[in-house]
Amino acid sequence: MKVRQPYFDRVVLLFFGLLLFTGAVGIAYPLLDVAWVGLFLSAAAVALGLATGGRLVRDAVLPFRVDVDSRGWSVRTPKLTCDLRWDEVAAVVLVDDPAAVGRRTLRGPRLLLVPAAGVRLGVALPEKSPVDGRAAVELFELREVDYEEGRFARDLAVLAGERLHNLCRAPVRPSDAVPLRRFPDEPDRVRLVRWLDRRRALLFAGWYLFVLVPPLLLVDVAALRHELLGVVVLVVSLVVVGVVARVVRHLTESCRDLVGGEAMIDGSGLVLGPDPTAPRVSLLSGIVRVLRPGQLSGFGRAWVLARSADGEPPVPLLLLADPRTGLLRDRDDLRALKAVLRRSADERDRAAGRQLDELAARAPASAASPILPLSGAPPARAHATALWEAAKGVGRAVVLLGVVVTVVIAGGWVVERTTVVGPVLLATAAALFFAWLAYAVYRVVVLLRTLFAIVARPLR
């Protein structure tokens, strides 16, 4: 078996590494003429370029080749370079990354190599085998290489035999779990996404025309009359624009996050994902509510199942109706939720169950094959959908550049006639630009990755 890194990932690392390094040098060169402060800033820019861009370039150009056959291992990676016979390998361990408190995303499965007694690899062995505690070295994460996880484990098991310890456990859905249907179903989901896109565009246009531009004009006019007045108006404007921007983002994204999401009922818990390791909310804890249309901003005509603890704002969990049309979720889903809530000792849960019972009486009956599989191959049009979503992301990045340009214009208008307001506006524009640049790079990478996946699909 031959393990390699995806060429696309290496090209992306090389491109952005060179871009960061040359950008840092380009910024540092003009600063050399600004006395000792310029020398300090130039050194800092070059150091930052080397620390970030140089690291990316190193990861892109260093060899990454792991060959495994019946004779042993040939490893050429940044972490380890060696050739090992099978009798020099005590164990090969495929292990999940241990969960860390507060970590949002976990690393993928890791491959640990445990050398036999007396065998030196020439590098430190910082890991410990979870099988017997012997020293080991991590070769790579499976998400770093172009090898499907299940196939990798099968191929390695053939070559390693008893030396392989596969400690990765794929989540298995409990036999008594009740999967809920993805909602809304096609083609209603497509129509809902288009409706949400139009609403997001309108909200952004309103925020730009009525929340961003007028305060900037007011700041410039106030600053030209009196510097202190301009500073006060600037502070107030920045707070107002930021708060309203956060509200607009919440209104546009909170509902979208629930569209087409997978969920299931496992015992007394609602599992918000396709497997039992996903986030879970107890349906018998007295915090689940059924919210009517209009009670939760940004959800249109939808009934929503939400978590609402005392003194806390409600957190949406599951769409019970289409936000665009108000069409209710499938009757069987509503009755399955109701059956759990009615068992609760808390009156608030039972009240939510009675509301679901009333909704189920008006909901449509089950379709012929309503439940989509929780895992497996994506549908035939999934690649086209992913490409469209990636293209929309790039389009949003282009539109957001207009916000940065607007702030630059506002700052440039008064920078020569004010000592505080103009420079602060330009500094704000610079911070917004770097934030926009990171977002734009992310969106472009997503688009290129999607295109590459579509082009390379027939070649696999």
Coordinates of N, CA, C and O in Angstrom, one line a residue, residues 147-289:
Y147 N -6.3 8.6 1.4 CA -6.6 7.1 1.6 C -7.9 7.0 2.4 O -7.9 7.6 3.5
E148 N -8.9 6.4 1.9 CA -10.2 6.3 2.6 C -10.0 5.5 3.9 O -9.3 4.4 3.9
E149 N -10.6 5.9 5.0 CA -10.3 5.3 6.3 C -10.6 3.8 6.4 O -9.7 3.0 6.8
G150 N -11.7 3.4 5.9 CA -12.1 2.0 6.0 C -11.2 1.1 5.1 O -10.7 0.1 5.6
R151 N -10.9 1.6 3.9 CA -10.0 0.8 3.1 C -8.5 0.8 3.6 O -7.9 -0.2 3.6
F152 N -8.1 1.9 4.2 CA -6.8 1.9 4.9 C -6.7 0.9 6.0 O -5.7 0.1 6.0
A153 N -7.7 0.8 6.8 CA -7.7 -0.2 7.9 C -7.7 -1.6 7.4 O -7.0 -2.5 7.9
R154 N -8.4 -1.9 6.3 CA -8.5 -3.2 5.8 C -7.2 -3.6 5.1 O -6.6 -4.7 5.3
D155 N -6.6 -2.7 4.3 CA -5.3 -3.0 3.7 C -4.2 -3.2 4.7 O -3.3 -4.1 4.5
L156 N -4.2 -2.3 5.7 CA -3.1 -2.4 6.7 C -3.3 -3.7 7.5 O -2.3 -4.3 7.9
A157 N -4.5 -4.1 7.8 CA -4.7 -5.4 8.5 C -4.2 -6.6 7.8 O -3.6 -7.5 8.4
V158 N -4.3 -6.6 6.4 CA -3.7 -7.7 5.7 C -2.2 -7.8 5.8 O -1.6 -8.9 5.9
L159 N -1.5 -6.6 5.8 CA -0.1 -6.6 5.9 C 0.5 -6.8 7.3 O 1.5 -7.5 7.5
A160 N -0.2 -6.1 8.3 CA 0.3 -6.1 9.6 C -0.1 -7.3 10.4 O 0.6 -7.7 11.4
G161 N -1.2 -7.9 10.1 CA -1.7 -9.1 10.9 C -2.0 -8.7 12.3 O -2.7 -7.8 12.6
E162 N -1.4 -9.5 13.2 CA -1.7 -9.3 14.7 C -1.0 -8.1 15.2 O -1.3 -7.7 16.3
R163 N -0.1 -7.5 14.4 CA 0.6 -6.3 14.9 C -0.4 -5.1 14.9 O -0.1 -4.1 15.6
L164 N -1.4 -5.1 14.1 CA -2.3 -4.0 14.0 C -3.4 -4.0 15.1 O -4.0 -5.0 15.4
H165 N -3.5 -2.9 15.8 CA -4.5 -2.7 16.8 C -5.4 -1.5 16.4 O -5.0 -0.4 16.5
N166 N -6.6 -1.8 15.9 CA -7.5 -0.8 15.4 C -8.4 -0.4 16.6 O -9.4 -1.1 16.9
L167 N -8.1 0.7 17.2 CA -8.9 1.1 18.4 C -9.9 2.2 18.0 O -10.6 2.7 18.9
C168 N -10.0 2.5 16.7 CA -11.0 3.4 16.2 C -12.4 2.7 16.2 O -12.5 1.6 15.7
R169 N -13.3 3.3 16.8 CA -14.6 2.7 16.8 C -15.6 3.5 16.1 O -15.9 4.6 16.5
A170 N -16.1 3.1 14.9 CA -17.1 3.8 14.2 C -18.4 3.9 15.0 O -18.8 2.8 15.6
P171 N -19.0 5.0 15.1 CA -20.2 5.1 15.9 C -21.3 4.2 15.3 O -21.5 4.2 14.0
V172 N -22.0 3.5 16.1 CA -23.0 2.6 15.6 C -24.3 3.1 16.2 O -24.4 3.3 17.4
R173 N -25.3 3.3 15.4 CA -26.6 3.7 15.9 C -27.3 2.7 16.7 O -27.3 1.5 16.3
P174 N -27.7 3.0 17.9 CA -28.4 2.0 18.7 C -29.6 1.4 18.0 O -30.3 2.1 17.2
S175 N -29.9 0.1 18.2 CA -30.9 -0.5 17.5 C -32.3 0.0 17.8 O -33.2 0.0 17.0
D176 N -32.5 0.7 19.0 CA -33.8 1.2 19.3 C -33.9 2.7 19.1 O -34.9 3.3 19.4
A177 N -32.9 3.3 18.4 CA -32.9 4.7 18.1 C -34.0 5.0 17.0 O -34.2 4.1 16.1
V178 N -34.6 6.1 17.0 CA -35.6 6.5 16.0 C -35.0 7.6 15.2 O -35.0 8.8 15.6
P179 N -34.6 7.4 13.9 CA -34.1 8.5 13.1 C -35.2 9.4 12.6 O -36.3 8.9 12.3
L180 N -35.0 10.6 12.7 CA -36.0 11.6 12.2 C -35.6 12.0 10.7 O -34.5 12.0 10.3
R181 N -36.6 12.3 10.0 CA -36.4 12.6 8.6 C -35.8 14.0 8.4 O -36.0 14.9 9.2
R182 N -34.9 14.0 7.4 CA -34.3 15.3 7.0 C -35.4 16.2 6.5 O -36.2 15.9 5.7
F183 N -35.4 17.5 7.1 CA -36.5 18.3 6.8 C -36.0 19.7 6.5 O -35.1 20.2 7.1
P184 N -36.6 20.4 5.5 CA -37.6 19.9 4.5 C -37.0 19.0 3.5 O -35.8 19.0 3.3
D185 N -37.8 18.2 2.8 CA -37.4 17.3 1.8 C -37.3 18.0 0.5 O -37.9 19.1 0.3
E186 N -36.6 17.4 -0.5 CA -36.6 18.0 -1.8 C -38.0 17.9 -2.4 O -38.7 17.0 -2.2
P187 N -38.4 18.9 -3.3 CA -37.7 20.1 -3.7 C -37.9 21.3 -2.7 O -37.5 22.4 -3.0
D188 N -38.7 21.0 -1.6 CA -39.0 22.2 -0.7 C -37.7 22.7 -0.1 O -37.6 23.9 0.2
R189 N -36.7 21.8 0.1 CA -35.4 22.3 0.7 C -34.7 23.3 -0.2 O -34.2 24.3 0.3
V190 N -34.8 23.0 -1.5 CA -34.1 23.9 -2.5 C -34.8 25.3 -2.5 O -34.2 26.3 -2.5
R191 N -36.2 25.2 -2.4 CA -36.9 26.5 -2.4 C -36.7 27.3 -1.1 O -36.6 28.5 -1.1
L192 N -36.5 26.5 0.0 CA -36.3 27.2 1.3 C -34.9 27.9 1.3 O -34.7 29.0 1.8
V193 N -33.9 27.2 0.8 CA -32.6 27.8 0.7 C -32.5 29.0 -0.1 O -31.9 30.0 0.2
R194 N -33.3 29.0 -1.3 CA -33.3 30.2 -2.1 C -34.0 31.3 -1.4 O -33.6 32.5 -1.5
W195 N -35.1 31.0 -0.6 CA -35.8 32.0 0.2 C -34.9 32.6 1.2 O -34.8 33.8 1.4
L196 N -34.1 31.8 1.9 CA -33.1 32.3 2.9 C -32.0 33.1 2.2 O -31.6 34.1 2.8
D197 N -31.6 32.7 1.0 CA -30.6 33.5 0.3 C -31.1 34.9 0.0 O -30.4 35.9 0.2
R198 N -32.3 35.0 -0.5 CA -32.9 36.3 -0.8 C -33.1 37.1 0.4 O -32.8 38.3 0.4
R199 N -33.5 36.5 1.5 CA -33.7 37.3 2.8 C -32.3 37.8 3.3 O -32.2 38.9 3.7
R200 N -31.3 36.9 3.2 CA -30.0 37.4 3.6 C -29.5 38.5 2.8 O -28.9 39.5 3.3
A201 N -29.7 38.5 1.4 CA -29.3 39.6 0.6 C -30.0 40.9 0.9 O -29.4 42.0 1.0
L202 N -31.3 40.8 1.2 CA -32.1 42.0 1.6 C -31.6 42.6 2.9 O -31.5 43.8 3.1
L203 N -31.4 41.7 3.9 CA -30.9 42.2 5.2 C -29.6 42.8 5.1 O -29.3 43.8 5.7
F204 N -28.7 42.2 4.3 CA -27.3 42.8 4.2 C -27.4 44.2 3.5 O -26.8 45.1 3.9
A205 N -28.3 44.2 2.4 CA -28.4 45.5 1.7 C -29.0 46.6 2.6 O -28.5 47.7 2.6
G206 N -30.0 46.2 3.5 CA -30.5 47.1 4.4 C -29.5 47.6 5.5 O -29.4 48.8 5.8
W207 N -28.7 46.6 5.9 CA -27.7 47.0 6.9 C -26.6 47.9 6.3 O -26.2 48.9 6.9
Y208 N -26.3 47.7 5.1 CA -25.2 48.5 4.4 C -25.8 49.9 4.2 O -25.1 50.9 4.5
L209 N -27.0 50.0 3.6 CA -27.5 51.3 3.2 C -28.0 52.1 4.4 O -27.9 53.4 4.4
F210 N -28.5 51.5 5.4 CA -29.2 52.3 6.5 C -28.5 52.2 7.9 O -28.8 53.0 8.8
V211 N -27.5 51.3 8.0 CA -26.8 51.1 9.3 C -25.3 51.5 9.1 O -24.8 52.1 10.0
L212 N -24.7 51.1 8.0 CA -23.3 51.4 7.9 C -23.0 52.8 7.2 O -22.2 53.6 7.8
V213 N -23.6 53.1 6.1 CA -23.2 54.3 5.4 C -23.7 55.6 6.1 O -22.8 56.5 6.3
P214 N -24.9 55.7 6.6 CA -25.3 56.9 7.3 C -24.4 57.2 8.5 O -24.0 58.4 8.7
P215 N -24.1 56.3 9.4 CA -23.2 56.6 10.5 C -21.8 57.1 10.1 O -21.2 58.0 10.7
L216 N -21.3 56.5 9.0 CA -19.9 56.9 8.5 C -20.0 58.4 8.0 O -19.1 59.2 8.2
L217 N -21.1 58.7 7.3 CA -21.2 60.1 6.8 C -21.4 61.0 8.0 O -20.8 62.1 8.0
L218 N -22.1 60.6 9.0 CA -22.3 61.4 10.2 C -21.0 61.6 11.0 O -20.7 62.7 11.5
V219 N -20.2 60.5 11.0 CA -18.8 60.6 11.7 C -18.0 61.7 10.9 O -17.3 62.5 11.6
D220 N -18.0 61.6 9.6 CA -17.1 62.5 8.9 C -17.6 64.0 9.0 O -16.8 64.9 9.2
V221 N -18.9 64.2 9.0 CA -19.4 65.6 9.2 C -19.1 66.1 10.6 O -18.7 67.2 10.8
A222 N -19.3 65.2 11.6 CA -19.1 65.7 13.0 C -17.6 65.9 13.2 O -17.2 66.9 13.9
A223 N -16.7 65.1 12.6 CA -15.3 65.3 12.8 C -14.8 66.6 12.2 O -13.9 67.2 12.7
L224 N -15.4 67.0 11.0 CA -15.0 68.2 10.4 C -15.4 69.4 11.2 O -14.8 70.5 11.1
R225 N -16.5 69.3 11.9 CA -16.9 70.4 12.8 C -16.1 70.5 14.0 O -15.7 71.6 14.4
H226 N -15.9 69.4 14.7 CA -15.1 69.4 15.9 C -14.5 68.0 16.2 O -15.3 67.0 16.1
E227 N -13.3 67.9 16.5 CA -12.6 66.6 16.6 C -13.2 65.7 17.7 O -13.5 64.5 17.5
L228 N -13.5 66.4 18.9 CA -14.0 65.6 20.0 C -15.4 65.1 19.7 O -15.8 63.9 20.0
L229 N -16.2 65.9 19.0 CA -17.6 65.4 18.6 C -17.5 64.3 17.6 O -18.2 63.3 17.7
G230 N -16.5 64.3 16.7 CA -16.3 63.2 15.8 C -15.9 61.9 16.5 O -16.3 60.9 16.1
V231 N -15.0 62.1 17.5 CA -14.6 60.9 18.3 C -15.8 60.2 19.0 O -16.0 59.0 18.9
V232 N -16.7 61.0 19.6 CA -17.9 60.5 20.3 C -18.8 59.8 19.3 O -19.3 58.7 19.5
V233 N -19.1 60.5 18.2 CA -19.9 59.9 17.2 C -19.3 58.6 16.6 O -20.0 57.6 16.3
L234 N -18.0 58.6 16.4 CA -17.3 57.4 15.9 C -17.5 56.2 16.9 O -17.8 55.1 16.4
V235 N -17.3 56.4 18.2 CA -17.4 55.3 19.1 C -18.8 54.8 19.1 O -19.1 53.6 19.1
V236 N -19.8 55.7 19.2 CA -21.2 55.3 19.2 C -21.5 54.5 17.9 O -22.2 53.5 17.9
S237 N -21.0 55.0 16.8 CA -21.3 54.4 15.5 C -20.7 53.0 15.4 O -21.4 52.1 14.9
L238 N -19.5 52.8 15.8 CA -18.9 51.5 15.8 C -19.6 50.5 16.6 O -19.8 49.4 16.2
V239 N -20.1 50.9 17.8 CA -20.9 50.0 18.6 C -22.2 49.6 17.9 O -22.6 48.5 17.9
V240 N -22.9 50.6 17.4 CA -24.2 50.4 16.8 C -24.0 49.5 15.5 O -24.8 48.5 15.4
V241 N -23.1 49.8 14.7 CA -22.8 49.0 13.5 C -22.5 47.6 13.8 O -23.0 46.6 13.2
G242 N -21.6 47.4 14.8 CA -21.2 46.0 15.2 C -22.4 45.2 15.8 O -22.6 44.1 15.5
V243 N -23.2 45.9 16.7 CA -24.3 45.2 17.3 C -25.3 44.8 16.2 O -25.8 43.6 16.2
V244 N -25.7 45.7 15.4 CA -26.7 45.4 14.3 C -26.1 44.3 13.4 O -26.9 43.4 12.9
A245 N -24.8 44.4 13.1 CA -24.2 43.3 12.2 C -24.3 42.0 12.8 O -24.6 41.0 12.1
R246 N -24.1 41.9 14.1 CA -24.3 40.6 14.8 C -25.7 40.1 14.8 O -26.0 38.9 14.6
V247 N -26.7 41.0 15.0 CA -28.1 40.7 14.9 C -28.5 40.2 13.5 O -29.1 39.1 13.3
V248 N -28.0 40.9 12.5 CA -28.3 40.5 11.1 C -27.7 39.1 10.8 O -28.4 38.2 10.2
R249 N -26.5 38.8 11.3 CA -25.9 37.5 11.0 C -26.7 36.4 11.7 O -26.9 35.3 11.2
H250 N -27.2 36.7 13.0 CA -28.0 35.7 13.7 C -29.3 35.4 12.9 O -29.7 34.3 12.8
L251 N -29.9 36.5 12.4 CA -31.1 36.3 11.7 C -30.9 35.5 10.4 O -31.8 34.8 10.0
T252 N -29.8 35.6 9.8 CA -29.6 34.9 8.5 C -29.0 33.5 8.6 O -29.2 32.7 7.7
E253 N -28.3 33.2 9.7 CA -27.6 32.0 9.8 C -28.3 31.0 10.8 O -28.1 29.8 10.6
S254 N -29.0 31.4 11.8 CA -29.6 30.5 12.8 C -30.5 29.5 12.2 O -30.5 28.3 12.5
C255 N -31.4 30.0 11.3 CA -32.4 29.1 10.6 C -31.7 28.2 9.6 O -32.0 27.0 9.5
R256 N -30.7 28.7 8.9 CA -30.0 28.0 7.9 C -29.3 26.8 8.5 O -29.2 25.7 7.9
D257 N -28.8 26.9 9.7 CA -28.1 25.8 10.3 C -28.9 24.6 10.6 O -28.4 23.5 10.7
L258 N -30.3 24.8 10.6 CA -31.2 23.7 10.9 C -31.7 23.0 9.7 O -32.4 22.0 9.8
V259 N -31.6 23.7 8.5 CA -32.2 23.2 7.3 C -31.5 21.9 6.9 O -30.3 21.8 6.7
G260 N -32.3 20.8 6.7 CA -31.7 19.5 6.2 C -30.9 18.8 7.2 O -30.2 17.9 6.9
G261 N -30.9 19.3 8.5 CA -30.0 18.6 9.5 C -30.6 17.2 9.9 O -31.8 17.0 9.8
E262 N -29.7 16.3 10.2 CA -30.0 15.0 10.6 C -30.1 14.9 12.2 O -29.4 15.6 12.9
A263 N -31.1 14.1 12.6 CA -31.3 14.0 14.1 C -32.0 12.6 14.3 O -32.5 12.0 13.4
M264 N -31.9 12.2 15.6 CA -32.6 11.0 16.0 C -32.9 11.0 17.4 O -32.3 11.8 18.2
I265 N -33.9 10.2 17.8 CA -34.3 10.0 19.2 C -33.6 8.8 19.7 O -33.9 7.7 19.2
D266 N -32.8 8.9 20.8 CA -32.1 7.8 21.4 C -32.5 7.7 22.8 O -32.0 8.5 23.7
G267 N -33.5 6.9 23.2 CA -34.0 6.8 24.5 C -34.8 8.1 24.8 O -35.8 8.4 24.2
S268 N -34.3 8.8 25.8 CA -34.9 10.1 26.2 C -34.2 11.3 25.7 O -34.5 12.4 26.1
G269 N -33.2 11.1 24.8 CA -32.4 12.2 24.3 C -32.7 12.4 22.8 O -32.9 11.5 22.1
L270 N -32.5 13.7 22.4 CA -32.6 14.1 21.0 C -31.1 14.3 20.6 O -30.4 15.2 21.1
V271 N -30.6 13.4 19.7 CA -29.3 13.5 19.2 C -29.3 14.3 17.9 O -29.9 14.0 16.9
L272 N -28.5 15.5 18.0 CA -28.5 16.4 16.9 C -27.4 16.1 15.9 O -26.4 16.9 15.7
G273 N -27.5 15.0 15.2 CA -26.5 14.6 14.3 C -26.7 13.2 13.8 O -27.6 12.5 14.3
P274 N -25.9 12.7 12.9 CA -26.1 11.4 12.3 C -25.5 10.2 13.1 O -25.7 9.1 12.7
D275 N -24.9 10.5 14.2 CA -24.3 9.4 15.0 C -24.5 9.7 16.5 O -24.7 10.9 16.9
P276 N -24.3 8.7 17.3 CA -24.5 8.9 18.8 C -23.5 9.8 19.5 O -23.7 10.2 20.6
T277 N -22.4 10.1 18.8 CA -21.4 11.0 19.4 C -21.8 12.5 19.2 O -21.1 13.4 19.7
A278 N -22.8 12.8 18.4 CA -23.2 14.2 18.2 C -23.8 14.8 19.4 O -24.2 14.0 20.4
P279 N -24.0 16.1 19.5 CA -24.6 16.7 20.7 C -26.0 16.2 21.0 O -26.7 15.8 20.1
R280 N -26.2 16.1 22.3 CA -27.5 15.4 22.7 C -28.2 16.4 23.7 O -27.5 17.0 24.5
V281 N -29.5 16.4 23.6 CA -30.3 17.2 24.5 C -31.4 16.3 25.1 O -32.1 15.6 24.4
S282 N -31.5 16.3 26.4 CA -32.5 15.5 27.1 C -33.8 16.0 26.9 O -34.1 17.2 27.0
L283 N -34.8 15.2 26.5 CA -36.2 15.6 26.3 C -37.0 15.5 27.6 O -38.2 15.8 27.6
L284 N -36.4 15.1 28.7 CA -37.1 14.9 30.0 C -36.5 15.8 31.1 O -36.6 15.5 32.2
S285 N -35.9 16.9 30.7 CA -35.2 17.7 31.7 C -35.9 19.0 32.0 O -35.4 19.8 32.7
G286 N -37.1 19.2 31.4 CA -37.9 20.4 31.6 C -37.4 21.7 30.9 O -37.8 22.8 31.3
I287 N -36.5 21.5 29.9 CA -36.0 22.7 29.3 C -36.4 22.8 27.8 O -36.0 23.7 27.1
V288 N -37.2 21.8 27.3 CA -37.6 21.8 25.9 C -38.9 22.5 25.7 O -39.8 22.3 26.5
R289 N -38.9 23.4 24.7 CA -40.1 24.1 24.4 C -40.5 24.0 22.9 O -39.6 23.8 22.1

